[in-house]
């Protein structure tokens, strides 16, 4: 069964760091565009960062709020993508999910068709 499994979320103080992991099973993650997204209650899911397949040069695209603080990467041997987050702010609190899509365009949810269940990140003092 094809699936994503996210992990690494938790409670962290403002200014802290976390690494989120998205492990793929049943398919080769590196063949697809991979995105990290987040969602809070009452709001739409929004893109955080995306990375294209290695065949398309692993191009990255970050939303403005993530630039300089978040880094998306992947390890083909572990079939896993990562989101490294630093200088976390209270407004970063959300459920973070990874998704797979065919082509990287604008790193928006509509471009992705397969999702993990998410991992909760809570930034609080």
PDB file of C-alpha atoms in Angstrom:
ATOM      1  CA  UNK A   1       0.000   0.000   0.000  1.00  0.00           C
ATOM      2  CA  UNK A   2       1.422   3.368  -1.020  1.00  0.00           C
ATOM      3  CA  UNK A   3       1.620   5.795   1.862  1.00  0.00           C
ATOM      4  CA  UNK A   4       3.398   8.673   3.549  1.00  0.00           C
ATOM      5  CA  UNK A   5       4.330   8.694   7.211  1.00  0.00           C
ATOM      6  CA  UNK A   6       5.209  12.029   8.788  1.00  0.00           C
ATOM      7  CA  UNK A   7       7.080  12.314  12.051  1.00  0.00           C
ATOM      8  CA  UNK A   8       9.111  14.766  14.086  1.00  0.00           C
ATOM      9  CA  UNK A   9       6.442  17.130  15.295  1.00  0.00           C
ATOM     10  CA  UNK A  10       6.076  18.176  18.883  1.00  0.00           C
ATOM     11  CA  UNK A  11       6.127  21.042  21.326  1.00  0.00           C
ATOM     12  CA  UNK A  12       8.903  23.595  20.963  1.00  0.00           C
ATOM     13  CA  UNK A  13       9.538  27.056  22.358  1.00  0.00           C
ATOM     14  CA  UNK A  14       9.674  30.123  20.123  1.00  0.00           C
ATOM     15  CA  UNK A  15      13.086  30.363  18.500  1.00  0.00           C
ATOM     16  CA  UNK A  16      13.574  26.622  18.601  1.00  0.00           C
ATOM     17  CA  UNK A  17      14.153  24.135  15.798  1.00  0.00           C
ATOM     18  CA  UNK A  18      12.587  20.918  14.560  1.00  0.00           C
ATOM     19  CA  UNK A  19      13.178  18.434  11.773  1.00  0.00           C
ATOM     20  CA  UNK A  20      10.110  16.865  10.219  1.00  0.00           C
ATOM     21  CA  UNK A  21      10.395  13.646   8.231  1.00  0.00           C
ATOM     22  CA  UNK A  22       8.149  12.242   5.513  1.00  0.00           C
ATOM     23  CA  UNK A  23       8.853   8.622   4.687  1.00  0.00           C
ATOM     24  CA  UNK A  24       7.305   7.119   1.564  1.00  0.00           C
ATOM     25  CA  UNK A  25       6.358   3.465   1.256  1.00  0.00           C
ATOM     26  CA  UNK A  26       5.317   1.668  -1.911  1.00  0.00           C
ATOM     27  CA  UNK A  27       6.667   4.233  -4.365  1.00  0.00           C
ATOM     28  CA  UNK A  28       9.893   6.062  -5.127  1.00  0.00           C
ATOM     29  CA  UNK A  29       9.622   9.475  -3.539  1.00  0.00           C
ATOM     30  CA  UNK A  30      12.413  10.933  -5.647  1.00  0.00           C
ATOM     31  CA  UNK A  31      10.406  10.432  -8.858  1.00  0.00           C
ATOM     32  CA  UNK A  32       7.848  13.032  -7.826  1.00  0.00           C
ATOM     33  CA  UNK A  33       7.489  16.582  -6.680  1.00  0.00           C
ATOM     34  CA  UNK A  34       7.265  16.552  -2.876  1.00  0.00           C
ATOM     35  CA  UNK A  35       5.706  19.323  -0.862  1.00  0.00           C
ATOM     36  CA  UNK A  36       5.336  20.257   2.774  1.00  0.00           C
ATOM     37  CA  UNK A  37       2.101  21.968   3.746  1.00  0.00           C
ATOM     38  CA  UNK A  38       0.509  23.162   6.948  1.00  0.00           C
ATOM     39  CA  UNK A  39      -2.988  23.756   8.216  1.00  0.00           C
ATOM     40  CA  UNK A  40      -4.534  25.307  11.309  1.00  0.00           C
ATOM     41  CA  UNK A  41      -8.177  25.017  12.414  1.00  0.00           C
ATOM     42  CA  UNK A  42     -10.497  27.229  10.406  1.00  0.00           C
ATOM     43  CA  UNK A  43      -7.959  27.998   7.705  1.00  0.00           C
ATOM     44  CA  UNK A  44      -7.056  26.476   4.378  1.00  0.00           C
ATOM     45  CA  UNK A  45      -4.040  24.274   3.967  1.00  0.00           C
ATOM     46  CA  UNK A  46      -1.108  26.291   2.677  1.00  0.00           C
ATOM     47  CA  UNK A  47       2.150  25.432   1.010  1.00  0.00           C
ATOM     48  CA  UNK A  48       5.400  25.697   2.931  1.00  0.00           C
ATOM     49  CA  UNK A  49       8.093  24.348   0.632  1.00  0.00           C
ATOM     50  CA  UNK A  50       8.328  22.043  -2.365  1.00  0.00           C
ATOM     51  CA  UNK A  51      11.058  20.153  -4.157  1.00  0.00           C
ATOM     52  CA  UNK A  52      10.870  18.653  -7.620  1.00  0.00           C
ATOM     53  CA  UNK A  53      12.081  15.245  -8.750  1.00  0.00           C
ATOM     54  CA  UNK A  54      15.768  14.626  -9.303  1.00  0.00           C
ATOM     55  CA  UNK A  55      15.066  14.302 -13.037  1.00  0.00           C
ATOM     56  CA  UNK A  56      13.983  17.955 -12.927  1.00  0.00           C
ATOM     57  CA  UNK A  57      17.011  19.029 -10.894  1.00  0.00           C
ATOM     58  CA  UNK A  58      15.412  18.933  -7.429  1.00  0.00           C
ATOM     59  CA  UNK A  59      14.289  22.516  -7.821  1.00  0.00           C
ATOM     60  CA  UNK A  60      13.024  24.043  -4.582  1.00  0.00           C
ATOM     61  CA  UNK A  61      10.286  26.575  -4.035  1.00  0.00           C
ATOM     62  CA  UNK A  62       9.566  28.243  -0.706  1.00  0.00           C
ATOM     63  CA  UNK A  63       6.638  30.305   0.375  1.00  0.00           C
ATOM     64  CA  UNK A  64       7.616  33.746   1.581  1.00  0.00           C
ATOM     65  CA  UNK A  65       7.142  33.065   5.282  1.00  0.00           C
ATOM     66  CA  UNK A  66       9.447  30.036   5.048  1.00  0.00           C
ATOM     67  CA  UNK A  67      12.353  31.664   3.238  1.00  0.00           C
ATOM     68  CA  UNK A  68      15.484  31.804   5.352  1.00  0.00           C
ATOM     69  CA  UNK A  69      14.012  29.696   8.158  1.00  0.00           C
ATOM     70  CA  UNK A  70      12.837  26.423   6.603  1.00  0.00           C
ATOM     71  CA  UNK A  71      14.771  24.026   4.381  1.00  0.00           C
ATOM     72  CA  UNK A  72      13.316  21.160   2.365  1.00  0.00           C
ATOM     73  CA  UNK A  73      15.520  18.226   1.410  1.00  0.00           C
ATOM     74  CA  UNK A  74      15.319  14.539   0.589  1.00  0.00           C
ATOM     75  CA  UNK A  75      17.345  11.364   0.908  1.00  0.00           C
ATOM     76  CA  UNK A  76      16.697   8.959  -1.940  1.00  0.00           C
ATOM     77  CA  UNK A  77      18.248   5.994  -0.121  1.00  0.00           C
ATOM     78  CA  UNK A  78      15.907   6.447   2.835  1.00  0.00           C
ATOM     79  CA  UNK A  79      12.994   7.342   0.541  1.00  0.00           C
ATOM     80  CA  UNK A  80      12.355  10.243   2.877  1.00  0.00           C
ATOM     81  CA  UNK A  81      11.866  13.990   2.589  1.00  0.00           C
ATOM     82  CA  UNK A  82      12.629  16.433   5.380  1.00  0.00           C
ATOM     83  CA  UNK A  83      11.636  19.868   6.513  1.00  0.00           C
ATOM     84  CA  UNK A  84      14.184  21.552   8.744  1.00  0.00           C
ATOM     85  CA  UNK A  85      12.663  24.434  10.657  1.00  0.00           C
ATOM     86  CA  UNK A  86      14.524  27.013  12.711  1.00  0.00           C
ATOM     87  CA  UNK A  87      13.648  30.236  14.483  1.00  0.00           C
ATOM     88  CA  UNK A  88      10.166  28.885  14.997  1.00  0.00           C
ATOM     89  CA  UNK A  89       7.400  31.332  15.800  1.00  0.00           C
ATOM     90  CA  UNK A  90       4.059  30.865  17.494  1.00  0.00           C
ATOM     91  CA  UNK A  91       2.327  31.425  14.162  1.00  0.00           C
ATOM     92  CA  UNK A  92       4.107  28.335  12.804  1.00  0.00           C
ATOM     93  CA  UNK A  93       1.859  26.182  14.978  1.00  0.00           C
ATOM     94  CA  UNK A  94      -0.031  23.840  12.657  1.00  0.00           C
ATOM     95  CA  UNK A  95      -0.419  20.294  11.432  1.00  0.00           C
ATOM     96  CA  UNK A  96       2.288  19.728   8.854  1.00  0.00           C
ATOM     97  CA  UNK A  97       1.701  17.253   6.034  1.00  0.00           C
ATOM     98  CA  UNK A  98       3.665  16.094   3.037  1.00  0.00           C
ATOM     99  CA  UNK A  99       2.244  15.466  -0.392  1.00  0.00           C
ATOM    100  CA  UNK A 100       3.274  14.075  -3.769  1.00  0.00           C
ATOM    101  CA  UNK A 101       2.556  15.644  -7.125  1.00  0.00           C
ATOM    102  CA  UNK A 102       3.526  15.318 -10.754  1.00  0.00           C
ATOM    103  CA  UNK A 103       5.067  18.678 -11.598  1.00  0.00           C
ATOM    104  CA  UNK A 104       6.293  21.584  -9.540  1.00  0.00           C
ATOM    105  CA  UNK A 105       4.499  24.790 -10.433  1.00  0.00           C
ATOM    106  CA  UNK A 106       3.555  27.111  -7.569  1.00  0.00           C
ATOM    107  CA  UNK A 107       3.747  24.765  -4.549  1.00  0.00           C
ATOM    108  CA  UNK A 108       0.039  24.963  -3.822  1.00  0.00           C
ATOM    109  CA  UNK A 109      -2.203  22.160  -2.525  1.00  0.00           C
ATOM    110  CA  UNK A 110      -4.111  21.781  -5.808  1.00  0.00           C
ATOM    111  CA  UNK A 111      -0.939  20.530  -7.467  1.00  0.00           C
ATOM    112  CA  UNK A 112      -0.692  17.506  -5.154  1.00  0.00           C
ATOM    113  CA  UNK A 113      -2.721  14.326  -5.161  1.00  0.00           C
ATOM    114  CA  UNK A 114      -1.384  12.094  -2.403  1.00  0.00           C
ATOM    115  CA  UNK A 115      -1.088  13.117   1.237  1.00  0.00           C
ATOM    116  CA  UNK A 116       0.152  11.880   4.561  1.00  0.00           C
ATOM    117  CA  UNK A 117      -1.860  12.245   7.753  1.00  0.00           C
ATOM    118  CA  UNK A 118       0.334  14.962   9.193  1.00  0.00           C
ATOM    119  CA  UNK A 119       2.343  15.670  12.310  1.00  0.00           C
ATOM    120  CA  UNK A 120       1.492  18.381  14.804  1.00  0.00           C
ATOM    121  CA  UNK A 121       3.917  21.208  15.510  1.00  0.00           C
ATOM    122  CA  UNK A 122       3.148  23.431  18.468  1.00  0.00           C
ATOM    123  CA  UNK A 123       5.286  26.497  19.122  1.00  0.00           C
ATOM    124  CA  UNK A 124       4.533  27.943  22.513  1.00  0.00           C
ATOM    125  CA  UNK A 125       6.291  29.539  25.442  1.00  0.00           C
TER     126      UNK A 125
END
